[in-house]
């Protein structure tokens, strides 16, 4: 069944597509969240709190209500059947910005003042002090982003027309075995899809637990 799932379908291509979009999308998502959370936690400027509340307010909008507008926007940009189009709506995560801001605020402001006295600018303070101190939370949020993008179904289904650009969650539903009541290869393919998530948890379970604990304590 595993051999048939790999040889008689495009499941390997689907998994490559999902791996590319989930990895790059998770990296960009965390980078954007970090760059948004840092000024909200450490910098002082007019409208900072209002801007942060505005970002959090976007969580009140259900994603399904925006899917048509998102599709029209991505289509107008010519990003249909592209990796950028698949990743686009996953790049901004207000929840992660909030969690990182809370983690960053747990770092004493005296650290920043001392770093400034030593000639450390904001980027250096972020990369050399803030991120190392909060690396567990950042890592857990990266894994959460990876699995979230990997498991996405509706958006990749809408944004891809070319079968070679389908992600694995969409590709499984289009296997032809189910029409012939031949479910062996279907379940083999499902097992292959689940294995990365299980593997990530088993490999990094200690860091995941430590990261969650650090987030709760902060």
Coordinates of N, CA and C in Angstrom, one line a residue:
X1 N 0.8 -1.2 0.0 CA 0.0 0.0 0.0 C 0.9 1.3 0.0
X2 N 1.9 1.3 0.8 CA 2.8 2.4 0.8 C 3.5 2.6 -0.5
X3 N 3.9 1.5 -1.1 CA 4.6 1.5 -2.4 C 3.6 2.1 -3.5
X4 N 2.4 1.6 -3.4 CA 1.4 2.1 -4.4 C 1.1 3.5 -4.2
X5 N 1.0 3.9 -2.9 CA 0.6 5.4 -2.7 C 1.7 6.3 -3.2
X6 N 3.0 5.8 -3.1 CA 4.1 6.7 -3.6 C 4.3 6.6 -5.1
X7 N 4.0 5.4 -5.7 CA 4.3 5.3 -7.1 C 3.1 5.6 -8.0
X8 N 1.9 5.4 -7.5 CA 0.7 5.6 -8.4 C 0.0 6.9 -8.2
X9 N 0.6 7.7 -7.3 CA 0.0 9.0 -7.1 C 1.1 10.1 -7.0
X10 N 0.7 11.3 -6.8 CA 1.7 12.4 -6.7 C 1.9 12.8 -5.3
X11 N 1.7 11.8 -4.4 CA 1.8 12.1 -2.9 C 3.2 12.7 -2.6
X12 N 4.3 12.2 -3.2 CA 5.6 12.7 -2.9 C 5.7 14.2 -3.3
X13 N 5.1 14.5 -4.4 CA 5.2 15.9 -4.9 C 4.3 16.8 -3.9
X14 N 3.2 16.3 -3.5 CA 2.4 17.0 -2.6 C 3.1 17.3 -1.3
X15 N 3.9 16.3 -0.8 CA 4.6 16.4 0.5 C 5.7 17.4 0.3
X16 N 6.4 17.4 -0.8 CA 7.4 18.4 -1.1 C 6.8 19.8 -1.0
X17 N 5.7 20.0 -1.7 CA 5.0 21.3 -1.7 C 4.6 21.8 -0.3
X18 N 4.1 20.8 0.5 CA 3.7 21.2 1.9 C 5.0 21.5 2.7
X19 N 6.1 20.7 2.5 CA 7.3 21.0 3.3 C 7.9 22.3 3.0
X20 N 7.9 22.7 1.7 CA 8.4 24.0 1.3 C 7.6 25.1 1.9
X21 N 6.2 25.1 1.7 CA 5.4 26.1 2.2 C 5.4 26.2 3.7
X22 N 5.4 25.1 4.4 CA 5.3 25.1 5.9 C 6.6 25.6 6.5
X23 N 7.7 25.2 5.9 CA 9.0 25.6 6.5 C 9.3 27.1 6.2
X24 N 9.2 27.5 5.0 CA 9.4 29.0 4.7 C 8.3 29.8 5.3
X25 N 7.1 29.4 5.3 CA 6.0 30.1 5.9 C 6.2 30.3 7.4
X26 N 6.6 29.2 8.1 CA 6.8 29.3 9.5 C 7.9 30.3 9.9
X27 N 9.0 30.2 9.1 CA 10.2 31.1 9.3 C 9.7 32.6 9.2
X28 N 9.0 32.9 8.1 CA 8.6 34.2 7.8 C 7.6 34.7 8.9
X29 N 6.7 33.8 9.3 CA 5.7 34.1 10.3 C 6.3 34.5 11.6
X30 N 7.3 33.7 12.0 CA 8.0 34.0 13.3 C 8.8 35.3 13.2
X31 N 9.4 35.5 12.0 CA 10.2 36.7 11.8 C 9.3 37.9 11.9
X32 N 8.2 37.9 11.3 CA 7.2 39.0 11.3 C 6.7 39.2 12.8
X33 N 6.4 38.1 13.4 CA 5.9 38.2 14.8 C 6.9 38.8 15.7
X34 N 8.2 38.4 15.6 CA 9.3 38.9 16.4 C 9.4 40.4 16.2
X35 N 9.4 40.8 14.9 CA 9.7 42.2 14.6 C 8.5 43.1 15.0
X36 N 7.3 42.5 15.1 CA 6.2 43.3 15.6 C 6.1 43.3 17.1
X37 N 6.5 42.2 17.8 CA 6.4 42.2 19.2 C 7.5 43.0 19.9
X38 N 8.7 43.1 19.3 CA 9.8 43.8 19.9 C 9.5 45.3 20.1
X39 N 9.1 46.0 19.1 CA 8.8 47.4 19.4 C 7.6 47.6 20.4
X40 N 6.7 46.7 20.3 CA 5.5 46.7 21.3 C 5.9 46.5 22.7
X41 N 7.1 45.8 22.9 CA 7.5 45.5 24.2 C 8.6 46.5 24.7
X42 N 9.5 47.0 23.9 CA 10.6 47.7 24.3 C 10.7 49.2 23.8
X43 N 10.1 49.5 22.7 CA 10.2 50.8 22.2 C 9.0 51.7 22.6
X44 N 9.3 53.0 22.8 CA 8.3 53.9 23.2 C 8.0 54.9 22.0
X45 N 6.8 55.0 21.5 CA 6.5 55.9 20.5 C 5.0 56.2 20.5
X46 N 4.6 57.2 19.9 CA 3.2 57.6 20.0 C 2.3 56.6 19.2
X47 N 1.2 56.2 19.8 CA 0.3 55.3 19.2 C 0.7 53.8 19.3
X48 N 1.7 53.5 20.1 CA 2.2 52.1 20.2 C 1.1 51.2 20.7
X49 N 0.5 51.6 21.8 CA -0.6 50.7 22.4 C -1.8 50.6 21.5
X50 N -2.2 51.7 20.9 CA -3.3 51.7 20.0 C -3.0 50.8 18.8
X51 N -1.8 50.9 18.2 CA -1.5 50.0 17.1 C -1.5 48.5 17.5
X52 N -1.0 48.3 18.7 CA -1.0 46.9 19.2 C -2.4 46.4 19.4
X53 N -3.3 47.2 20.0 CA -4.7 46.8 20.1 C -5.3 46.6 18.8
X54 N -5.0 47.4 17.8 CA -5.6 47.2 16.5 C -5.2 45.8 15.9
X55 N -3.9 45.5 16.1 CA -3.4 44.2 15.6 C -4.2 43.0 16.3
X56 N -4.3 43.2 17.6 CA -5.1 42.1 18.3 C -6.5 42.1 17.9
X57 N -7.1 43.2 17.6 CA -8.5 43.3 17.2 C -8.8 42.4 15.9
X58 N -7.8 42.2 15.1 CA -8.0 41.4 13.9 C -8.3 40.0 14.2
X59 N -8.0 39.6 15.4 CA -8.3 38.2 15.8 C -9.8 38.0 15.9
X60 N -10.6 39.1 16.0 CA -12.0 39.0 16.1 C -12.7 38.7 14.8
X61 N -11.9 38.9 13.7 CA -12.4 38.6 12.4 C -12.2 37.2 12.0
X62 N -13.3 36.4 11.8 CA -13.1 35.0 11.4 C -12.4 34.9 10.0
X63 N -11.5 34.0 9.9 CA -10.7 33.8 8.7 C -11.6 33.5 7.5
X64 N -12.7 32.7 7.8 CA -13.6 32.4 6.7 C -14.3 33.6 6.1
X65 N -14.5 34.6 6.9 CA -15.1 35.8 6.4 C -14.2 36.6 5.4
X66 N -12.9 36.4 5.5 CA -12.0 37.2 4.7 C -11.5 36.4 3.5
X67 N -11.9 35.1 3.4 CA -11.3 34.3 2.4 C -11.5 34.7 1.0
X68 N -12.7 35.3 0.7 CA -13.0 35.8 -0.7 C -12.1 37.0 -1.0
X69 N -12.0 37.9 -0.1 CA -11.2 39.1 -0.3 C -9.7 38.7 -0.4
X70 N -9.3 37.8 0.4 CA -7.9 37.3 0.3 C -7.7 36.7 -1.1
X71 N -8.6 35.9 -1.6 CA -8.5 35.2 -2.9 C -8.4 36.3 -4.0
X72 N -9.3 37.3 -3.9 CA -9.3 38.3 -5.0 C -7.9 39.1 -4.9
X73 N -7.4 39.3 -3.7 CA -6.2 40.1 -3.6 C -5.0 39.2 -4.2
X74 N -4.9 38.0 -3.8 CA -3.8 37.1 -4.3 C -3.9 36.9 -5.8
X75 N -5.2 36.8 -6.3 CA -5.4 36.6 -7.7 C -4.9 37.8 -8.5
X76 N -5.3 39.0 -8.0 CA -4.9 40.2 -8.7 C -3.4 40.4 -8.7
X77 N -2.7 39.8 -7.7 CA -1.2 39.9 -7.7 C -0.5 38.8 -8.5
X78 N -1.3 38.0 -9.1 CA -0.8 36.9 -10.0 C -0.1 35.8 -9.2
X79 N -0.6 35.5 -8.0 CA 0.1 34.5 -7.2 C -0.7 33.2 -7.1
X80 N -1.6 33.0 -8.0 CA -2.3 31.7 -8.1 C -1.3 30.6 -8.5
X81 N -1.4 29.5 -7.9 CA -0.5 28.4 -8.2 C 1.0 28.7 -7.9
X82 N 1.2 29.4 -6.8 CA 2.6 29.7 -6.4 C 2.7 29.4 -4.9
X83 N 4.0 29.2 -4.5 CA 4.2 29.0 -3.1 C 3.9 30.2 -2.3
X84 N 4.2 31.4 -2.9 CA 4.0 32.6 -2.2 C 2.5 32.8 -1.9
X85 N 1.6 32.4 -2.9 CA 0.2 32.5 -2.7 C -0.3 31.6 -1.6
X86 N 0.2 30.4 -1.6 CA -0.2 29.4 -0.5 C 0.2 29.9 0.9
X87 N 1.4 30.5 1.0 CA 1.8 31.0 2.3 C 1.3 32.3 2.8
X88 N 0.7 33.1 1.8 CA 0.5 34.5 2.1 C -0.4 34.8 3.3
X89 N -1.5 34.1 3.4 CA -2.5 34.4 4.5 C -2.0 33.9 5.9
X90 N -0.9 33.1 5.9 CA -0.4 32.6 7.2 C 0.7 33.4 7.8
X91 N 1.1 34.5 7.1 CA 2.3 35.2 7.6 C 2.1 36.1 8.8
X92 N 0.9 36.6 9.0 CA 0.6 37.4 10.1 C -0.2 36.7 11.1
X93 N 0.3 36.5 12.3 CA -0.4 35.8 13.4 C -0.5 36.7 14.6
X94 N -1.6 37.3 14.8 CA -1.7 38.2 16.0 C -1.5 37.5 17.3
X95 N -2.0 36.2 17.4 CA -1.8 35.5 18.7 C -0.3 35.3 19.0
X96 N 0.5 35.0 18.0 CA 1.9 34.9 18.2 C 2.6 36.2 18.6
X97 N 2.1 37.3 18.0 CA 2.6 38.6 18.3 C 2.3 38.9 19.8
X98 N 1.1 38.6 20.2 CA 0.8 38.8 21.6 C 1.6 38.0 22.6
X99 N 1.8 36.7 22.3 CA 2.6 35.8 23.1 C 4.0 36.2 23.2
X100 N 4.6 36.6 22.1 CA 6.0 37.1 22.1 C 6.1 38.4 22.8
X101 N 5.2 39.3 22.6 CA 5.2 40.5 23.4 C 5.2 40.3 24.9
X102 N 4.4 39.4 25.3 CA 4.4 39.1 26.8 C 5.7 38.5 27.2
X103 N 6.2 37.6 26.4 CA 7.5 37.0 26.7 C 8.6 38.0 26.8
X104 N 8.6 39.0 25.8 CA 9.6 40.0 25.8 C 9.5 40.9 27.0
X105 N 8.3 41.2 27.4 CA 8.1 42.1 28.5 C 8.5 41.5 29.8
X106 N 8.7 40.2 29.8 CA 9.2 39.6 31.1 C 10.7 39.9 31.3
X107 N 11.4 40.4 30.2 CA 12.8 40.7 30.3 C 12.9 42.1 30.9
X108 N 13.7 42.3 32.0 CA 13.8 43.6 32.6 C 14.3 44.7 31.6
X109 N 13.7 45.9 31.7 CA 14.1 46.9 30.8 C 15.5 47.4 31.1
X110 N 16.0 47.1 32.3 CA 17.4 47.4 32.7 C 18.4 46.8 31.7
X111 N 18.0 45.6 31.2 CA 18.9 45.0 30.2 C 19.1 45.8 29.0
X112 N 18.0 46.4 28.6 CA 18.1 47.3 27.4 C 19.0 48.5 27.6
X113 N 18.8 49.1 28.8 CA 19.5 50.3 29.2 C 21.0 50.0 29.3
X114 N 21.3 48.9 29.9 CA 22.7 48.5 30.0 C 23.3 48.2 28.7
X115 N 22.6 47.5 27.8 CA 23.0 47.2 26.5 C 23.3 48.5 25.7
X116 N 22.4 49.5 25.8 CA 22.6 50.7 25.1 C 23.8 51.5 25.6
X117 N 24.1 51.4 26.9 CA 25.3 52.0 27.4 C 26.6 51.4 26.8
X118 N 26.5 50.1 26.5 CA 27.6 49.4 25.8 C 27.7 49.5 24.3
X119 N 26.8 50.4 23.8 CA 26.8 50.6 22.3 C 26.0 49.6 21.5
X120 N 25.1 48.9 22.2 CA 24.3 47.9 21.5 C 23.0 48.5 21.0
X121 N 22.8 48.4 19.6 CA 21.6 49.0 19.1 C 20.4 48.0 19.2
X122 N 19.2 48.4 18.7 CA 18.0 47.6 18.9 C 18.2 46.2 18.2
X123 N 18.7 46.2 17.0 CA 18.8 44.9 16.3 C 19.8 44.0 17.1
X124 N 20.9 44.5 17.6 CA 21.8 43.7 18.3 C 21.2 43.3 19.7
X125 N 20.5 44.1 20.3 CA 19.8 43.8 21.5 C 18.8 42.7 21.3
X126 N 18.1 42.7 20.2 CA 17.1 41.7 19.9 C 17.8 40.4 19.6
X127 N 18.8 40.4 18.8 CA 19.4 39.2 18.3 C 20.3 38.5 19.4
X128 N 21.0 39.3 20.2 CA 22.0 38.8 21.1 C 21.4 38.6 22.5
X129 N 20.4 39.3 22.9 CA 19.9 39.2 24.3 C 18.4 38.7 24.3
X130 N 17.5 39.3 23.6 CA 16.1 39.0 23.7 C 15.8 37.6 23.1
X131 N 16.2 37.3 21.9 CA 15.9 36.0 21.3 C 16.6 34.9 22.1
X132 N 17.8 35.0 22.5 CA 18.4 33.9 23.3 C 17.6 33.6 24.6
X133 N 17.2 34.7 25.2 CA 16.4 34.5 26.5 C 15.0 33.9 26.3
X134 N 14.5 34.1 25.1 CA 13.1 33.6 24.8 C 13.1 32.5 23.7
X135 N 14.2 31.9 23.5 CA 14.4 30.9 22.4 C 13.4 29.8 22.5
X136 N 13.1 29.3 23.8 CA 12.2 28.2 23.9 C 10.8 28.5 23.4
X137 N 10.3 29.7 23.8 CA 9.0 30.1 23.3 C 9.0 30.3 21.8
X138 N 10.0 31.0 21.3 CA 10.1 31.2 19.8 C 10.1 29.8 19.1
X139 N 10.8 28.9 19.6 CA 10.9 27.6 19.0 C 9.5 26.9 19.0
X140 N 8.8 26.9 20.1 CA 7.5 26.3 20.2 C 6.5 27.0 19.2
X141 N 6.6 28.3 19.1 CA 5.7 29.0 18.2 C 6.1 28.7 16.7
X142 N 7.4 28.4 16.5 CA 7.8 28.0 15.1 C 7.2 26.6 14.8
X143 N 7.3 25.7 15.7 CA 6.7 24.4 15.5 C 5.2 24.5 15.3
X144 N 4.5 25.3 16.1 CA 3.1 25.5 15.9 C 2.7 26.1 14.6
X145 N 3.5 27.0 14.1 CA 3.3 27.6 12.8 C 3.5 26.6 11.7
X146 N 4.6 25.8 11.8 CA 4.8 24.7 10.8 C 3.7 23.7 10.7
X147 N 3.2 23.2 11.8 CA 2.1 22.2 11.8 C 0.8 22.9 11.3
X148 N 0.6 24.2 11.7 CA -0.6 24.8 11.2 C -0.6 25.0 9.7
X149 N 0.5 25.4 9.1 CA 0.5 25.6 7.7 C 0.5 24.2 7.0
X150 N 1.2 23.2 7.6 CA 1.2 21.9 7.0 C -0.2 21.3 6.9
X151 N -1.0 21.6 7.9 CA -2.4 21.0 8.0 C -3.4 21.8 7.3
X152 N -3.1 23.0 6.8 CA -4.0 23.8 6.1 C -4.7 23.1 4.9
X153 N -6.0 23.3 4.8 CA -6.7 22.6 3.7 C -7.4 23.6 2.8
X154 N -8.3 24.4 3.3 CA -9.2 25.2 2.5 C -8.5 26.2 1.6
X155 N -7.5 27.0 2.2 CA -6.8 28.0 1.4 C -6.0 27.3 0.3
X156 N -5.2 26.3 0.6 CA -4.4 25.7 -0.6 C -5.4 25.1 -1.6
X157 N -6.5 24.7 -1.2 CA -7.5 24.1 -2.2 C -8.0 25.3 -3.1
X158 N -8.2 26.4 -2.6 CA -8.7 27.5 -3.4 C -7.7 28.2 -4.3
X159 N -6.5 28.2 -3.8 CA -5.4 29.0 -4.4 C -4.6 28.2 -5.5
X160 N -4.9 26.9 -5.6 CA -4.1 26.1 -6.5 C -5.1 25.5 -7.5
X161 N -4.8 25.6 -8.8 CA -5.5 24.9 -9.8 C -4.7 23.8 -10.5
X162 N -3.4 24.0 -10.5 CA -2.4 23.0 -11.1 C -2.2 21.9 -10.0
X163 N -2.5 20.7 -10.4 CA -2.4 19.5 -9.5 C -0.9 19.4 -8.9
X164 N 0.1 19.9 -9.7 CA 1.4 19.7 -9.2 C 1.7 20.7 -8.1
X165 N 0.9 21.7 -7.9 CA 1.1 22.7 -6.8 C 0.2 22.4 -5.6
X166 N -0.5 21.3 -5.6 CA -1.4 21.0 -4.5 C -0.5 20.6 -3.3
X167 N -1.0 21.0 -2.1 CA -0.3 20.5 -0.9 C -0.9 19.1 -0.5
X168 N -0.2 18.5 0.5 CA -0.5 17.1 0.8 C -2.0 17.0 1.3
X169 N -2.5 17.9 2.1 CA -3.8 17.8 2.7 C -4.8 17.8 1.6
X170 N -4.6 18.6 0.5 CA -5.5 18.7 -0.6 C -5.3 17.5 -1.5
X171 N -4.1 17.1 -1.7 CA -3.8 16.0 -2.6 C -4.4 14.7 -2.1
X172 N -4.5 14.4 -0.8 CA -5.0 13.2 -0.3 C -6.5 13.0 -0.7
X173 N -7.2 14.1 -0.7 CA -8.6 14.0 -1.0 C -8.9 13.8 -2.4
X174 N -7.9 13.9 -3.3 CA -8.0 13.7 -4.7 C -7.4 12.4 -5.2
X175 N -7.1 11.5 -4.3 CA -6.6 10.2 -4.7 C -7.7 9.4 -5.3
X176 N -7.4 8.7 -6.3 CA -8.5 7.9 -7.1 C -8.8 6.6 -6.4
X177 N -8.1 6.2 -5.4 CA -8.4 4.9 -4.8 C -9.7 4.8 -4.2
X178 N -10.2 5.9 -3.6 CA -11.5 5.8 -2.9 C -12.6 5.6 -3.8
X179 N -12.5 6.0 -5.1 CA -13.6 5.7 -6.0 C -13.7 4.3 -6.3
X180 N -12.7 3.5 -6.2 CA -12.7 2.1 -6.5 C -12.8 1.2 -5.2
X181 N -13.1 1.9 -4.1 CA -13.2 1.2 -2.8 C -11.9 0.5 -2.4
X182 N -10.8 1.1 -2.8 CA -9.5 0.5 -2.5 C -8.8 1.5 -1.5
X183 N -9.1 1.2 -0.2 CA -8.7 2.2 0.8 C -7.3 2.0 1.3
X184 N -6.7 0.9 1.0 CA -5.3 0.6 1.5 C -4.3 1.7 1.2
X185 N -4.2 2.1 -0.1 CA -3.2 3.2 -0.4 C -3.7 4.5 0.2
X186 N -5.0 4.7 0.3 CA -5.4 6.0 0.9 C -5.0 6.1 2.4
X187 N -5.1 5.0 3.1 CA -4.7 5.1 4.5 C -3.2 5.1 4.6
X188 N -2.5 4.5 3.7 CA -1.0 4.6 3.7 C -0.6 6.0 3.4
X189 N -1.3 6.7 2.5 CA -0.9 8.1 2.3 C -1.2 8.9 3.5
X190 N -2.3 8.7 4.1 CA -2.7 9.4 5.4 C -1.6 9.2 6.4
X191 N -1.1 8.0 6.5 CA -0.1 7.7 7.5 C 1.2 8.5 7.2
X192 N 1.6 8.6 5.9 CA 2.7 9.4 5.5 C 2.6 10.8 5.8
X193 N 1.3 11.3 5.7 CA 1.1 12.7 6.0 C 1.2 13.0 7.5
X194 N 0.8 12.1 8.3 CA 0.8 12.3 9.8 C 2.2 12.2 10.4
X195 N 3.0 11.3 9.7 CA 4.3 11.0 10.3 C 5.2 12.3 10.6
X196 N 5.2 13.3 9.7 CA 6.1 14.5 10.1 C 5.6 15.1 11.4
X197 N 4.3 15.3 11.6 CA 3.9 15.9 12.8 C 4.2 15.1 14.1
X198 N 4.0 13.8 14.0 CA 4.4 12.9 15.1 C 5.9 12.9 15.3
X199 N 6.7 12.9 14.2 CA 8.1 12.9 14.4 C 8.6 14.2 15.0
X200 N 8.0 15.3 14.7 CA 8.4 16.6 15.3 C 8.1 16.6 16.8
X201 N 7.0 16.1 17.1 CA 6.6 16.0 18.6 C 7.6 15.1 19.3
X202 N 7.9 13.9 18.8 CA 8.7 13.0 19.5 C 10.1 13.5 19.6
X203 N 10.6 14.2 18.6 CA 12.0 14.7 18.6 C 12.1 15.9 19.6
X204 N 11.2 16.8 19.5 CA 11.3 18.0 20.3 C 10.3 18.1 21.4
X205 N 9.9 17.0 21.9 CA 8.8 17.0 23.0 C 9.3 17.8 24.2
X206 N 10.6 17.6 24.6 CA 11.1 18.2 25.8 C 11.2 19.7 25.6
X207 N 11.6 20.2 24.4 CA 11.7 21.6 24.2 C 10.2 22.2 24.1
X208 N 9.3 21.4 23.6 CA 7.9 21.9 23.5 C 7.4 22.1 24.9
X209 N 7.6 21.1 25.8 CA 7.1 21.2 27.2 C 7.8 22.4 27.9
X210 N 9.1 22.5 27.7 CA 9.8 23.7 28.3 C 9.4 25.0 27.8
X211 N 9.1 25.1 26.5 CA 8.6 26.3 25.9 C 7.2 26.7 26.4
X212 N 6.3 25.7 26.6 CA 5.0 26.0 27.1 C 5.1 26.5 28.6
X213 N 6.0 25.8 29.3 CA 6.2 26.2 30.7 C 6.7 27.6 30.8
X214 N 7.6 27.9 30.0 CA 8.2 29.3 30.0 C 7.2 30.3 29.6
X215 N 6.3 30.0 28.7 CA 5.2 30.9 28.3 C 4.3 31.1 29.4
X216 N 3.9 30.1 30.2 CA 3.0 30.2 31.3 C 3.6 31.1 32.4
X217 N 4.9 30.8 32.7 CA 5.6 31.6 33.7 C 5.8 33.0 33.4
X218 N 5.9 33.3 32.1 CA 6.1 34.7 31.7 C 4.8 35.5 31.7

